[in-house]
Amino acid sequence: MKEIILIKYGEIILKGLNRHIFEDRLVNNIIKVVGEKARVYKSRATIYAEPASPEYNDEIVDKVSRVFGVVSVNRAAVCEKSLESILEIAKDYLKDELSSVSTFKVETKRADKTFPLKSPDVSREIGGGILAAFRNLSVNVKTPDTIVNVEIRESAAYVYSKKIAGVGGMPTGSSSKAMLLLSGGIDSPVAGYMMAKRGLELVGIHFASPPYTSLRSEEKVHDLLSKVARYSGRIWLHTVPFTEIQEQIREKCPEEFFTIIMRRFMMRLSNMLAANTDCHALITGESVAQVASQTTLALGCTDAVAEYPVFRPCIGMDKEEIITISRKIDTFNISIQPFEDCCTVFTPRHPKTRPQLPDIIEAEKVLDIEGLCQRAYEGIKRISITADGVE
């Protein structure tokens, strides 16, 4: 019995005349994750993956279910387009499941309108044959224990029951590129995941301050991005040497402004990198009032130096909501590892929660902003991260 994987998408269907652009992007993203383990092609709002070998089926389903844009992944048996073939294969392919439940129904989609029977007629005939073969079953059209799905398409018919949920969203890369600012905490990987789900291709930037931060803190960021890359695909990470900037802020600026001024430098450096990596937005994990630097006034001071839109998908979420997503994408246990990041270096004892922009600008005048940014930018290290780790 031949098995194929049917991949369904949702929001893309609403894209009108541009739909084929999003479909092609999704197909290409699926091809990237399955490689030579399956032949991937599309037809009539469905993408097909024909495994090169049955041993790859589980792996393909697992990987494809995490591709943004995929709504469901269904392992299906391939049948000839006749009631006899569909019924016999349904009884055989779904035998274990049909034997272990009490109620069922049949749902049919007839994409091939030349097939002589209409969808309700196919469902009735297949349902009757299943009832005759499985004495434990009865029909329940409202709340069945299982659904036997039949799809009749141009080249063949397909039978399946369980639908494995995908992550949904839009295909990665269909909405341009954006720069993700990563600290190593809980919030920023979640922010990256959420914006990649809307079709953005991620480029990462991380600020390291040795010897105040360790190599292990950088490796922690690598591990976090590797988890996000299971959904978004390859991410290029840029690590910025940030020690000199933080030391200069500590020595020359009022302590209560340390964090705000530091974040403004992060924005400036992100601007510089975004301009050279074809990014059109910045992404941060900030949430209003979570910490002193994330009050409305503080965020306004930070954004004053941003040259691109700043996306903050976590902005209205509480910590528990963010943690729930971090557990879902398997980043939480990495994020809570106790390695210092640059955001916790030189933390002021009494940070200003209602900073005024003119005061911040005045406090920065003692710094060689251009020189500090240029030296940090020249020291950037760049690596590629995939679901398998650092390449």
mmCIF file of C-alpha atoms in Angstrom:
data_model
loop_
_atom_site.group_PDB
_atom_site.id
_atom_site.type_symbol
_atom_site.label_atom_id
_atom_site.label_comp_id
_atom_site.label_asym_id
_atom_site.label_seq_id
_atom_site.Cartn_x
_atom_site.Cartn_y
_atom_site.Cartn_z
ATOM 1 C CA MET A 1 0.000 0.000 0.000
ATOM 2 C CA LYS A 2 1.427 3.345 -1.022
ATOM 3 C CA GLU A 3 1.380 6.147 1.530
ATOM 4 C CA ILE A 4 1.643 9.846 0.729
ATOM 5 C CA ILE A 5 1.678 12.970 2.887
ATOM 6 C CA LEU A 6 -0.955 15.628 2.193
ATOM 7 C CA ILE A 7 -0.031 19.109 3.391
ATOM 8 C CA LYS A 8 -2.745 21.727 3.820
ATOM 9 C CA TYR A 9 -2.422 25.500 4.166
ATOM 10 C CA GLY A 10 -4.978 28.115 5.200
ATOM 11 C CA GLU A 11 -4.431 31.880 5.140
ATOM 12 C CA ILE A 12 -2.554 31.695 1.835
ATOM 13 C CA ILE A 13 -5.818 30.808 0.087
ATOM 14 C CA LEU A 14 -7.029 34.372 0.740
ATOM 15 C CA LYS A 15 -4.174 36.000 -1.175
ATOM 16 C CA GLY A 16 -6.016 36.397 -4.473
ATOM 17 C CA LEU A 17 -3.870 37.008 -7.528
ATOM 18 C CA ASN A 18 -0.687 36.865 -5.411
ATOM 19 C CA ARG A 19 -1.533 33.452 -4.003
ATOM 20 C CA HIS A 20 0.924 31.572 -6.217
ATOM 21 C CA ILE A 21 3.836 33.605 -4.793
ATOM 22 C CA PHE A 22 3.049 32.431 -1.255
ATOM 23 C CA GLU A 23 2.366 28.871 -2.405
ATOM 24 C CA ASP A 24 5.711 28.681 -4.188
ATOM 25 C CA ARG A 25 7.504 30.063 -1.124
ATOM 26 C CA LEU A 26 5.825 27.463 1.086
ATOM 27 C CA VAL A 27 6.712 24.628 -1.298
ATOM 28 C CA ASN A 28 10.345 25.775 -1.373
ATOM 29 C CA ASN A 29 10.458 25.970 2.433
ATOM 30 C CA ILE A 30 9.098 22.429 2.691
ATOM 31 C CA ILE A 31 11.653 21.185 0.171
ATOM 32 C CA LYS A 32 14.407 22.728 2.297
ATOM 33 C CA VAL A 33 13.392 20.760 5.398
ATOM 34 C CA VAL A 34 12.736 17.390 3.713
ATOM 35 C CA GLY A 35 15.644 17.487 1.264
ATOM 36 C CA GLU A 36 15.871 14.393 -0.892
ATOM 37 C CA LYS A 37 13.700 12.351 1.437
ATOM 38 C CA ALA A 38 10.534 13.256 -0.473
ATOM 39 C CA ARG A 39 9.313 14.638 -3.782
ATOM 40 C CA VAL A 40 7.290 17.763 -3.074
ATOM 41 C CA TYR A 41 4.773 19.359 -5.440
ATOM 42 C CA LYS A 42 1.482 21.290 -5.261
ATOM 43 C CA SER A 43 -1.949 20.931 -6.836
ATOM 44 C CA ARG A 44 -5.271 22.616 -6.014
ATOM 45 C CA ALA A 45 -4.634 24.063 -2.512
ATOM 46 C CA THR A 46 -2.764 20.941 -1.410
ATOM 47 C CA ILE A 47 0.940 20.200 -1.286
ATOM 48 C CA TYR A 48 2.017 16.592 -1.738
ATOM 49 C CA ALA A 49 5.120 14.947 -0.302
ATOM 50 C CA GLU A 50 5.922 11.528 -1.728
ATOM 51 C CA PRO A 51 8.493 9.908 0.605
ATOM 52 C CA ALA A 52 11.487 8.314 -1.064
ATOM 53 C CA SER A 53 11.150 5.505 1.481
ATOM 54 C CA PRO A 54 8.504 4.624 4.118
ATOM 55 C CA GLU A 55 11.185 4.913 6.814
ATOM 56 C CA TYR A 56 11.210 8.693 6.293
ATOM 57 C CA ASN A 57 7.482 9.197 6.879
ATOM 58 C CA ASP A 58 7.595 10.044 10.592
ATOM 59 C CA GLU A 59 10.530 12.420 10.156
ATOM 60 C CA ILE A 60 8.884 14.206 7.238
ATOM 61 C CA VAL A 61 5.617 14.683 9.127
ATOM 62 C CA ASP A 62 7.453 16.009 12.177
ATOM 63 C CA LYS A 63 9.525 18.530 10.216
ATOM 64 C CA VAL A 64 6.762 19.688 7.893
ATOM 65 C CA SER A 65 4.349 20.276 10.792
ATOM 66 C CA ARG A 66 6.756 22.983 12.034
ATOM 67 C CA VAL A 67 6.973 24.844 8.727
ATOM 68 C CA PHE A 68 5.194 28.188 8.967
ATOM 69 C CA GLY A 69 2.226 28.302 6.611
ATOM 70 C CA VAL A 70 1.282 24.635 7.119
ATOM 71 C CA VAL A 71 -2.116 24.155 8.792
ATOM 72 C CA SER A 72 -2.236 20.353 8.825
ATOM 73 C CA VAL A 73 -0.220 17.328 7.754
ATOM 74 C CA ASN A 74 -2.034 14.118 6.892
ATOM 75 C CA ARG A 75 -0.567 10.687 6.205
ATOM 76 C CA ALA A 76 -2.836 9.145 3.591
ATOM 77 C CA ALA A 77 -3.187 5.925 1.645
ATOM 78 C CA VAL A 78 -3.303 6.213 -2.154
ATOM 79 C CA CYS A 79 -6.244 4.517 -3.904
ATOM 80 C CA GLU A 80 -7.534 4.039 -7.391
ATOM 81 C CA LYS A 81 -10.512 6.259 -8.158
ATOM 82 C CA SER A 82 -13.221 3.670 -7.622
ATOM 83 C CA LEU A 83 -15.549 2.965 -4.706
ATOM 84 C CA GLU A 84 -14.219 -0.582 -4.456
ATOM 85 C CA SER A 85 -10.603 0.519 -4.146
ATOM 86 C CA ILE A 86 -11.379 3.329 -1.713
ATOM 87 C CA LEU A 87 -13.425 1.043 0.547
ATOM 88 C CA GLU A 88 -10.941 -1.846 0.606
ATOM 89 C CA ILE A 89 -7.988 0.407 1.303
ATOM 90 C CA ALA A 90 -9.927 2.376 3.966
ATOM 91 C CA LYS A 91 -10.746 -0.877 5.794
ATOM 92 C CA ASP A 92 -7.156 -2.051 5.622
ATOM 93 C CA TYR A 93 -5.318 1.249 6.190
ATOM 94 C CA LEU A 94 -7.517 2.365 9.101
ATOM 95 C CA LYS A 95 -8.147 -1.084 10.560
ATOM 96 C CA ASP A 96 -6.462 -0.520 13.928
ATOM 97 C CA GLU A 97 -8.185 2.786 14.529
ATOM 98 C CA LEU A 98 -11.623 1.666 13.380
ATOM 99 C CA SER A 99 -11.364 -1.407 15.618
ATOM 100 C CA SER A 100 -10.613 0.667 18.713
ATOM 101 C CA VAL A 101 -13.414 3.265 18.574
ATOM 102 C CA SER A 102 -17.211 3.178 18.789
ATOM 103 C CA THR A 103 -18.402 5.865 16.394
ATOM 104 C CA PHE A 104 -17.276 7.331 13.079
ATOM 105 C CA LYS A 105 -18.350 9.300 10.072
ATOM 106 C CA VAL A 106 -17.047 9.687 6.521
ATOM 107 C CA GLU A 107 -16.234 13.068 4.981
ATOM 108 C CA THR A 108 -15.564 13.275 1.251
ATOM 109 C CA LYS A 109 -14.028 16.008 -0.872
ATOM 110 C CA ARG A 110 -14.495 15.526 -4.600
ATOM 111 C CA ALA A 111 -11.990 17.817 -6.323
ATOM 112 C CA ASP A 112 -12.370 15.791 -9.529
ATOM 113 C CA LYS A 113 -15.891 16.746 -10.649
ATOM 114 C CA THR A 114 -15.830 14.071 -13.374
ATOM 115 C CA PHE A 115 -16.087 11.350 -10.722
ATOM 116 C CA PRO A 116 -19.586 9.882 -11.206
ATOM 117 C CA LEU A 117 -20.755 10.085 -7.585
ATOM 118 C CA LYS A 118 -21.114 13.289 -5.589
ATOM 119 C CA SER A 119 -19.449 13.710 -2.194
ATOM 120 C CA PRO A 120 -22.494 12.753 -0.039
ATOM 121 C CA ASP A 121 -23.023 9.634 -2.135
ATOM 122 C CA VAL A 122 -19.387 8.577 -1.747
ATOM 123 C CA SER A 123 -19.580 9.113 2.015
ATOM 124 C CA ARG A 124 -22.752 7.042 2.251
ATOM 125 C CA GLU A 125 -21.338 4.144 0.221
ATOM 126 C CA ILE A 126 -17.986 4.056 2.043
ATOM 127 C CA GLY A 127 -19.694 4.458 5.417
ATOM 128 C CA GLY A 128 -22.018 1.538 4.685
ATOM 129 C CA GLY A 129 -19.116 -0.696 3.722
ATOM 130 C CA ILE A 130 -17.203 0.178 6.884
ATOM 131 C CA LEU A 131 -20.264 -0.482 9.063
ATOM 132 C CA ALA A 132 -20.620 -3.923 7.507
ATOM 133 C CA ALA A 133 -16.954 -4.735 8.162
ATOM 134 C CA PHE A 134 -16.651 -3.382 11.710
ATOM 135 C CA ARG A 135 -19.473 -4.535 13.967
ATOM 136 C CA ASN A 136 -18.209 -2.397 16.855
ATOM 137 C CA LEU A 137 -18.999 0.822 14.973
ATOM 138 C CA SER A 138 -21.995 3.071 14.658
ATOM 139 C CA VAL A 139 -22.369 6.348 12.780
ATOM 140 C CA ASN A 140 -22.264 9.681 14.628
ATOM 141 C CA VAL A 141 -22.167 12.671 12.301
ATOM 142 C CA LYS A 142 -21.908 15.305 15.065
ATOM 143 C CA THR A 143 -19.310 14.035 17.551
ATOM 144 C CA PRO A 144 -17.667 10.924 16.070
ATOM 145 C CA ASP A 145 -14.695 9.258 17.729
ATOM 146 C CA THR A 146 -12.925 9.302 14.377
ATOM 147 C CA ILE A 147 -13.449 10.694 10.902
ATOM 148 C CA VAL A 148 -12.629 8.773 7.742
ATOM 149 C CA ASN A 149 -11.519 11.382 5.213
ATOM 150 C CA VAL A 150 -11.784 10.625 1.505
ATOM 151 C CA GLU A 151 -10.344 12.962 -1.116
ATOM 152 C CA ILE A 152 -10.945 12.298 -4.803
ATOM 153 C CA ARG A 153 -8.539 14.241 -6.974
ATOM 154 C CA GLU A 154 -7.459 14.217 -10.610
ATOM 155 C CA SER A 155 -4.733 11.587 -10.402
ATOM 156 C CA ALA A 156 -5.900 9.408 -7.503
ATOM 157 C CA ALA A 157 -8.040 9.109 -4.395
ATOM 158 C CA TYR A 158 -6.721 9.366 -0.830
ATOM 159 C CA VAL A 159 -7.909 8.013 2.516
ATOM 160 C CA TYR A 160 -6.822 9.173 5.970
ATOM 161 C CA SER A 161 -8.161 9.813 9.449
ATOM 162 C CA LYS A 162 -5.887 11.703 11.813
ATOM 163 C CA LYS A 163 -4.980 15.286 10.982
ATOM 164 C CA ILE A 164 -1.757 16.472 12.539
ATOM 165 C CA ALA A 165 -1.937 20.185 13.280
ATOM 166 C CA GLY A 166 0.670 22.459 11.739
ATOM 167 C CA VAL A 167 1.841 25.778 13.169
ATOM 168 C CA GLY A 168 -0.071 27.904 10.644
ATOM 169 C CA GLY A 169 0.969 31.465 9.842
ATOM 170 C CA MET A 170 2.657 32.619 6.657
ATOM 171 C CA PRO A 171 5.679 31.075 4.888
ATOM 172 C CA THR A 172 9.002 32.306 6.218
ATOM 173 C CA GLY A 173 10.509 34.829 3.823
ATOM 174 C CA SER A 174 7.206 35.913 2.321
ATOM 175 C CA SER A 175 7.257 39.159 4.341
ATOM 176 C CA SER A 176 10.876 40.285 3.848
ATOM 177 C CA LYS A 177 13.611 40.168 6.545
ATOM 178 C CA ALA A 178 13.851 41.577 10.071
ATOM 179 C CA MET A 179 16.597 41.915 12.684
ATOM 180 C CA LEU A 180 15.930 40.010 15.941
ATOM 181 C CA LEU A 181 17.663 41.431 19.038
ATOM 182 C CA LEU A 182 18.528 38.481 21.294
ATOM 183 C CA SER A 183 19.545 38.735 24.935
ATOM 184 C CA GLY A 184 19.383 35.061 25.914
ATOM 185 C CA GLY A 185 16.282 35.459 28.079
ATOM 186 C CA ILE A 186 12.786 34.052 27.725
ATOM 187 C CA ASP A 187 11.158 36.817 25.698
ATOM 188 C CA SER A 188 13.292 37.427 22.605
ATOM 189 C CA PRO A 189 13.171 33.857 21.173
ATOM 190 C CA VAL A 190 9.388 33.962 21.567
ATOM 191 C CA ALA A 191 9.275 37.324 19.771
ATOM 192 C CA GLY A 192 11.363 35.906 16.933
ATOM 193 C CA TYR A 193 9.129 32.846 16.633
ATOM 194 C CA MET A 194 5.986 34.979 16.544
ATOM 195 C CA MET A 195 7.259 37.329 13.834
ATOM 196 C CA ALA A 196 8.698 34.491 11.741
ATOM 197 C CA LYS A 197 5.201 33.013 11.884
ATOM 198 C CA ARG A 198 4.023 36.110 10.024
ATOM 199 C CA GLY A 199 6.437 35.389 7.187
ATOM 200 C CA LEU A 200 9.524 37.330 8.268
ATOM 201 C CA GLU A 201 12.958 35.870 7.625
ATOM 202 C CA LEU A 202 15.022 36.342 10.793
ATOM 203 C CA VAL A 203 18.527 37.770 11.088
ATOM 204 C CA GLY A 204 19.873 37.646 14.640
ATOM 205 C CA ILE A 205 21.973 40.155 16.575
ATOM 206 C CA HIS A 206 23.410 39.479 20.044
ATOM 207 C CA PHE A 207 25.504 41.764 22.246
ATOM 208 C CA ALA A 208 28.334 40.128 24.198
ATOM 209 C CA SER A 209 30.412 41.795 26.932
ATOM 210 C CA PRO A 210 33.381 39.614 27.853
ATOM 211 C CA PRO A 211 34.731 39.168 30.467
ATOM 212 C CA TYR A 212 31.469 40.188 32.154
ATOM 213 C CA THR A 213 29.611 37.673 30.007
ATOM 214 C CA SER A 214 30.981 34.211 29.272
ATOM 215 C CA LEU A 215 31.363 32.134 26.139
ATOM 216 C CA ARG A 216 28.653 29.906 27.570
ATOM 217 C CA SER A 217 26.188 32.801 27.429
ATOM 218 C CA GLU A 218 26.877 33.080 23.687
ATOM 219 C CA GLU A 219 26.435 29.330 23.262
ATOM 220 C CA LYS A 220 23.114 29.664 25.084
ATOM 221 C CA VAL A 221 21.951 32.089 22.383
ATOM 222 C CA HIS A 222 23.111 29.614 19.721
ATOM 223 C CA ASP A 223 20.997 26.908 21.371
ATOM 224 C CA LEU A 224 17.957 29.188 21.534
ATOM 225 C CA LEU A 225 18.209 30.136 17.873
ATOM 226 C CA SER A 226 18.599 26.494 16.918
ATOM 227 C CA LYS A 227 15.198 25.833 18.492
ATOM 228 C CA VAL A 228 13.632 28.776 16.651
ATOM 229 C CA ALA A 229 15.292 27.627 13.405
ATOM 230 C CA ARG A 230 13.252 24.407 13.538
ATOM 231 C CA TYR A 231 10.334 26.636 12.524
ATOM 232 C CA SER A 232 11.939 29.545 10.680
ATOM 233 C CA GLY A 233 14.798 27.839 8.850
ATOM 234 C CA ARG A 234 18.416 29.025 8.831
ATOM 235 C CA ILE A 235 19.236 32.149 10.883
ATOM 236 C CA TRP A 236 22.400 34.195 10.495
ATOM 237 C CA LEU A 237 23.539 35.410 13.928
ATOM 238 C CA HIS A 238 25.768 38.466 14.393
ATOM 239 C CA THR A 239 27.517 38.807 17.764
ATOM 240 C CA VAL A 240 28.560 42.357 18.621
ATOM 241 C CA PRO A 241 31.429 43.113 21.067
ATOM 242 C CA PHE A 242 29.727 45.412 23.555
ATOM 243 C CA THR A 243 32.193 45.656 26.458
ATOM 244 C CA GLU A 244 33.741 49.020 25.616
ATOM 245 C CA ILE A 245 30.340 50.649 25.175
ATOM 246 C CA GLN A 246 29.060 49.407 28.521
ATOM 247 C CA GLU A 247 32.234 50.408 30.336
ATOM 248 C CA GLN A 248 32.057 53.901 28.853
ATOM 249 C CA ILE A 249 28.414 54.238 29.894
ATOM 250 C CA ARG A 250 29.280 53.118 33.439
ATOM 251 C CA GLU A 251 32.176 55.546 33.748
ATOM 252 C CA LYS A 252 30.610 58.652 32.197
ATOM 253 C CA CYS A 253 26.810 58.541 32.442
ATOM 254 C CA PRO A 254 24.360 58.844 35.368
ATOM 255 C CA GLU A 255 23.683 55.425 36.827
ATOM 256 C CA GLU A 256 19.904 55.771 36.623
ATOM 257 C CA PHE A 257 20.183 56.066 32.818
ATOM 258 C CA PHE A 258 22.559 53.101 32.260
ATOM 259 C CA THR A 259 19.985 50.701 30.808
ATOM 260 C CA ILE A 260 18.229 53.238 28.572
ATOM 261 C CA ILE A 261 21.498 54.473 27.077
ATOM 262 C CA MET A 262 22.680 50.893 26.585
ATOM 263 C CA ARG A 263 19.501 49.990 24.723
ATOM 264 C CA ARG A 264 19.853 53.056 22.511
ATOM 265 C CA PHE A 265 23.316 51.833 21.504
ATOM 266 C CA MET A 266 21.808 48.437 20.718
ATOM 267 C CA MET A 267 19.291 50.139 18.447
ATOM 268 C CA ARG A 268 22.007 52.157 16.693
ATOM 269 C CA LEU A 269 24.093 49.058 16.016
ATOM 270 C CA SER A 270 21.000 47.152 14.877
ATOM 271 C CA ASN A 271 20.269 50.008 12.471
ATOM 272 C CA MET A 272 23.763 49.706 11.016
ATOM 273 C CA LEU A 273 23.542 45.944 10.623
ATOM 274 C CA ALA A 274 19.991 46.028 9.242
ATOM 275 C CA ALA A 275 21.104 48.426 6.508
ATOM 276 C CA ASN A 276 23.754 45.944 5.377
ATOM 277 C CA THR A 277 21.680 42.761 5.633
ATOM 278 C CA ASP A 278 18.568 43.917 3.752
ATOM 279 C CA CYS A 279 16.412 43.958 6.903
ATOM 280 C CA HIS A 280 13.425 46.278 7.006
ATOM 281 C CA ALA A 281 12.379 46.031 10.667
ATOM 282 C CA LEU A 282 13.721 45.298 14.146
ATOM 283 C CA ILE A 283 12.209 42.745 16.549
ATOM 284 C CA THR A 284 12.512 42.828 20.349
ATOM 285 C CA GLY A 285 10.951 40.812 23.166
ATOM 286 C CA GLU A 286 9.891 43.752 25.306
ATOM 287 C CA SER A 287 6.617 43.741 27.249
ATOM 288 C CA VAL A 288 5.145 46.916 28.698
ATOM 289 C CA ALA A 289 6.066 47.460 32.379
ATOM 290 C CA GLN A 290 7.848 44.115 32.747
ATOM 291 C CA VAL A 291 11.020 45.903 33.887
ATOM 292 C CA ALA A 292 12.026 49.549 34.409
ATOM 293 C CA SER A 293 13.440 49.929 30.883
ATOM 294 C CA GLN A 294 10.153 48.757 29.366
ATOM 295 C CA THR A 295 7.862 51.504 30.578
ATOM 296 C CA THR A 296 6.145 53.555 27.903
ATOM 297 C CA LEU A 297 8.487 56.524 28.354
ATOM 298 C CA ALA A 298 11.576 54.304 28.398
ATOM 299 C CA LEU A 299 10.545 52.561 25.188
ATOM 300 C CA GLY A 300 9.981 55.946 23.600
ATOM 301 C CA CYS A 301 13.542 56.966 24.473
ATOM 302 C CA THR A 302 14.848 53.747 22.944
ATOM 303 C CA ASP A 303 12.807 54.053 19.767
ATOM 304 C CA ALA A 304 13.949 57.633 19.224
ATOM 305 C CA VAL A 305 17.165 56.297 17.643
ATOM 306 C CA ALA A 306 15.520 53.448 15.712
ATOM 307 C CA GLU A 307 15.592 53.947 11.943
ATOM 308 C CA TYR A 308 13.273 51.022 11.209
ATOM 309 C CA PRO A 309 9.876 49.879 12.505
ATOM 310 C CA VAL A 310 10.277 48.062 15.830
ATOM 311 C CA PHE A 311 8.056 44.978 16.163
ATOM 312 C CA ARG A 312 7.275 43.906 19.735
ATOM 313 C CA PRO A 313 4.879 40.939 19.517
ATOM 314 C CA CYS A 314 5.090 40.339 23.285
ATOM 315 C CA ILE A 315 4.243 43.929 24.166
ATOM 316 C CA GLY A 316 0.778 43.252 25.618
ATOM 317 C CA MET A 317 1.471 39.800 27.046
ATOM 318 C CA ASP A 318 2.142 38.924 30.677
ATOM 319 C CA LYS A 319 5.047 36.700 31.649
ATOM 320 C CA GLU A 320 2.994 33.534 31.945
ATOM 321 C CA GLU A 321 1.681 33.938 28.413
ATOM 322 C CA ILE A 322 5.209 34.354 27.100
ATOM 323 C CA ILE A 323 6.428 31.353 29.106
ATOM 324 C CA THR A 324 3.623 29.216 27.666
ATOM 325 C CA ILE A 325 4.861 29.898 24.135
ATOM 326 C CA SER A 326 8.494 29.381 25.166
ATOM 327 C CA ARG A 327 7.597 25.930 26.473
ATOM 328 C CA LYS A 328 5.715 25.141 23.274
ATOM 329 C CA ILE A 329 8.757 25.934 21.117
ATOM 330 C CA ASP A 330 11.138 24.276 23.614
ATOM 331 C CA THR A 331 13.217 27.364 24.477
ATOM 332 C CA PHE A 332 12.169 27.856 28.114
ATOM 333 C CA ASN A 333 14.634 25.472 29.766
ATOM 334 C CA ILE A 334 17.490 26.996 27.763
ATOM 335 C CA SER A 335 16.442 30.567 28.535
ATOM 336 C CA ILE A 336 16.479 30.021 32.307
ATOM 337 C CA GLN A 337 20.027 28.687 32.370
ATOM 338 C CA PRO A 338 21.968 30.984 34.760
ATOM 339 C CA PHE A 339 24.458 32.609 32.392
ATOM 340 C CA GLU A 340 24.860 36.382 32.483
ATOM 341 C CA ASP A 341 23.897 38.412 29.428
ATOM 342 C CA CYS A 342 24.879 41.990 28.686
ATOM 343 C CA CYS A 343 21.475 43.301 29.764
ATOM 344 C CA THR A 344 22.241 42.284 33.360
ATOM 345 C CA VAL A 345 25.748 43.818 33.380
ATOM 346 C CA PHE A 346 26.020 47.085 35.353
ATOM 347 C CA THR A 347 22.304 47.091 36.178
ATOM 348 C CA PRO A 348 21.468 50.341 37.982
ATOM 349 C CA ARG A 349 20.275 50.080 41.581
ATOM 350 C CA HIS A 350 17.515 52.640 40.981
ATOM 351 C CA PRO A 351 16.718 52.829 37.245
ATOM 352 C CA LYS A 352 14.691 55.729 35.943
ATOM 353 C CA THR A 353 11.171 54.526 35.122
ATOM 354 C CA ARG A 354 9.960 57.828 33.657
ATOM 355 C CA PRO A 355 12.968 59.045 31.648
ATOM 356 C CA GLN A 356 12.684 62.166 29.537
ATOM 357 C CA LEU A 357 14.310 62.090 26.107
ATOM 358 C CA PRO A 358 16.080 65.476 26.458
ATOM 359 C CA ASP A 359 17.734 64.225 29.673
ATOM 360 C CA ILE A 360 18.938 61.054 27.949
ATOM 361 C CA ILE A 361 20.338 62.987 24.983
ATOM 362 C CA GLU A 362 22.157 65.341 27.360
ATOM 363 C CA ALA A 363 23.621 62.414 29.336
ATOM 364 C CA GLU A 364 24.954 60.825 26.113
ATOM 365 C CA LYS A 365 26.858 63.920 25.001
ATOM 366 C CA VAL A 366 29.953 62.846 26.962
ATOM 367 C CA LEU A 367 30.231 59.681 24.817
ATOM 368 C CA ASP A 368 31.889 59.254 21.428
ATOM 369 C CA ILE A 369 28.764 57.636 20.028
ATOM 370 C CA GLU A 370 29.947 57.352 16.446
ATOM 371 C CA GLY A 371 33.372 55.991 17.365
ATOM 372 C CA LEU A 372 32.007 53.471 19.870
ATOM 373 C CA CYS A 373 29.456 52.178 17.369
ATOM 374 C CA GLN A 374 31.983 51.929 14.558
ATOM 375 C CA ARG A 375 34.522 49.964 16.620
ATOM 376 C CA ALA A 376 31.817 47.586 17.856
ATOM 377 C CA TYR A 377 30.484 47.124 14.339
ATOM 378 C CA GLU A 378 33.925 46.278 12.979
ATOM 379 C CA GLY A 379 34.248 43.487 15.565
ATOM 380 C CA ILE A 380 31.022 41.671 14.687
ATOM 381 C CA LYS A 381 31.237 37.878 14.324
ATOM 382 C CA ARG A 382 28.792 36.109 11.987
ATOM 383 C CA ILE A 383 27.701 32.473 12.103
ATOM 384 C CA SER A 384 24.937 30.365 10.554
ATOM 385 C CA ILE A 385 22.516 28.499 12.788
ATOM 386 C CA THR A 386 20.077 25.780 11.712
ATOM 387 C CA ALA A 387 17.861 23.323 13.536
ATOM 388 C CA ASP A 388 20.936 21.083 13.833
ATOM 389 C CA GLY A 389 23.043 23.794 15.529
ATOM 390 C CA VAL A 390 25.926 26.008 14.441
ATOM 391 C CA GLU A 391 27.184 25.289 10.934
#
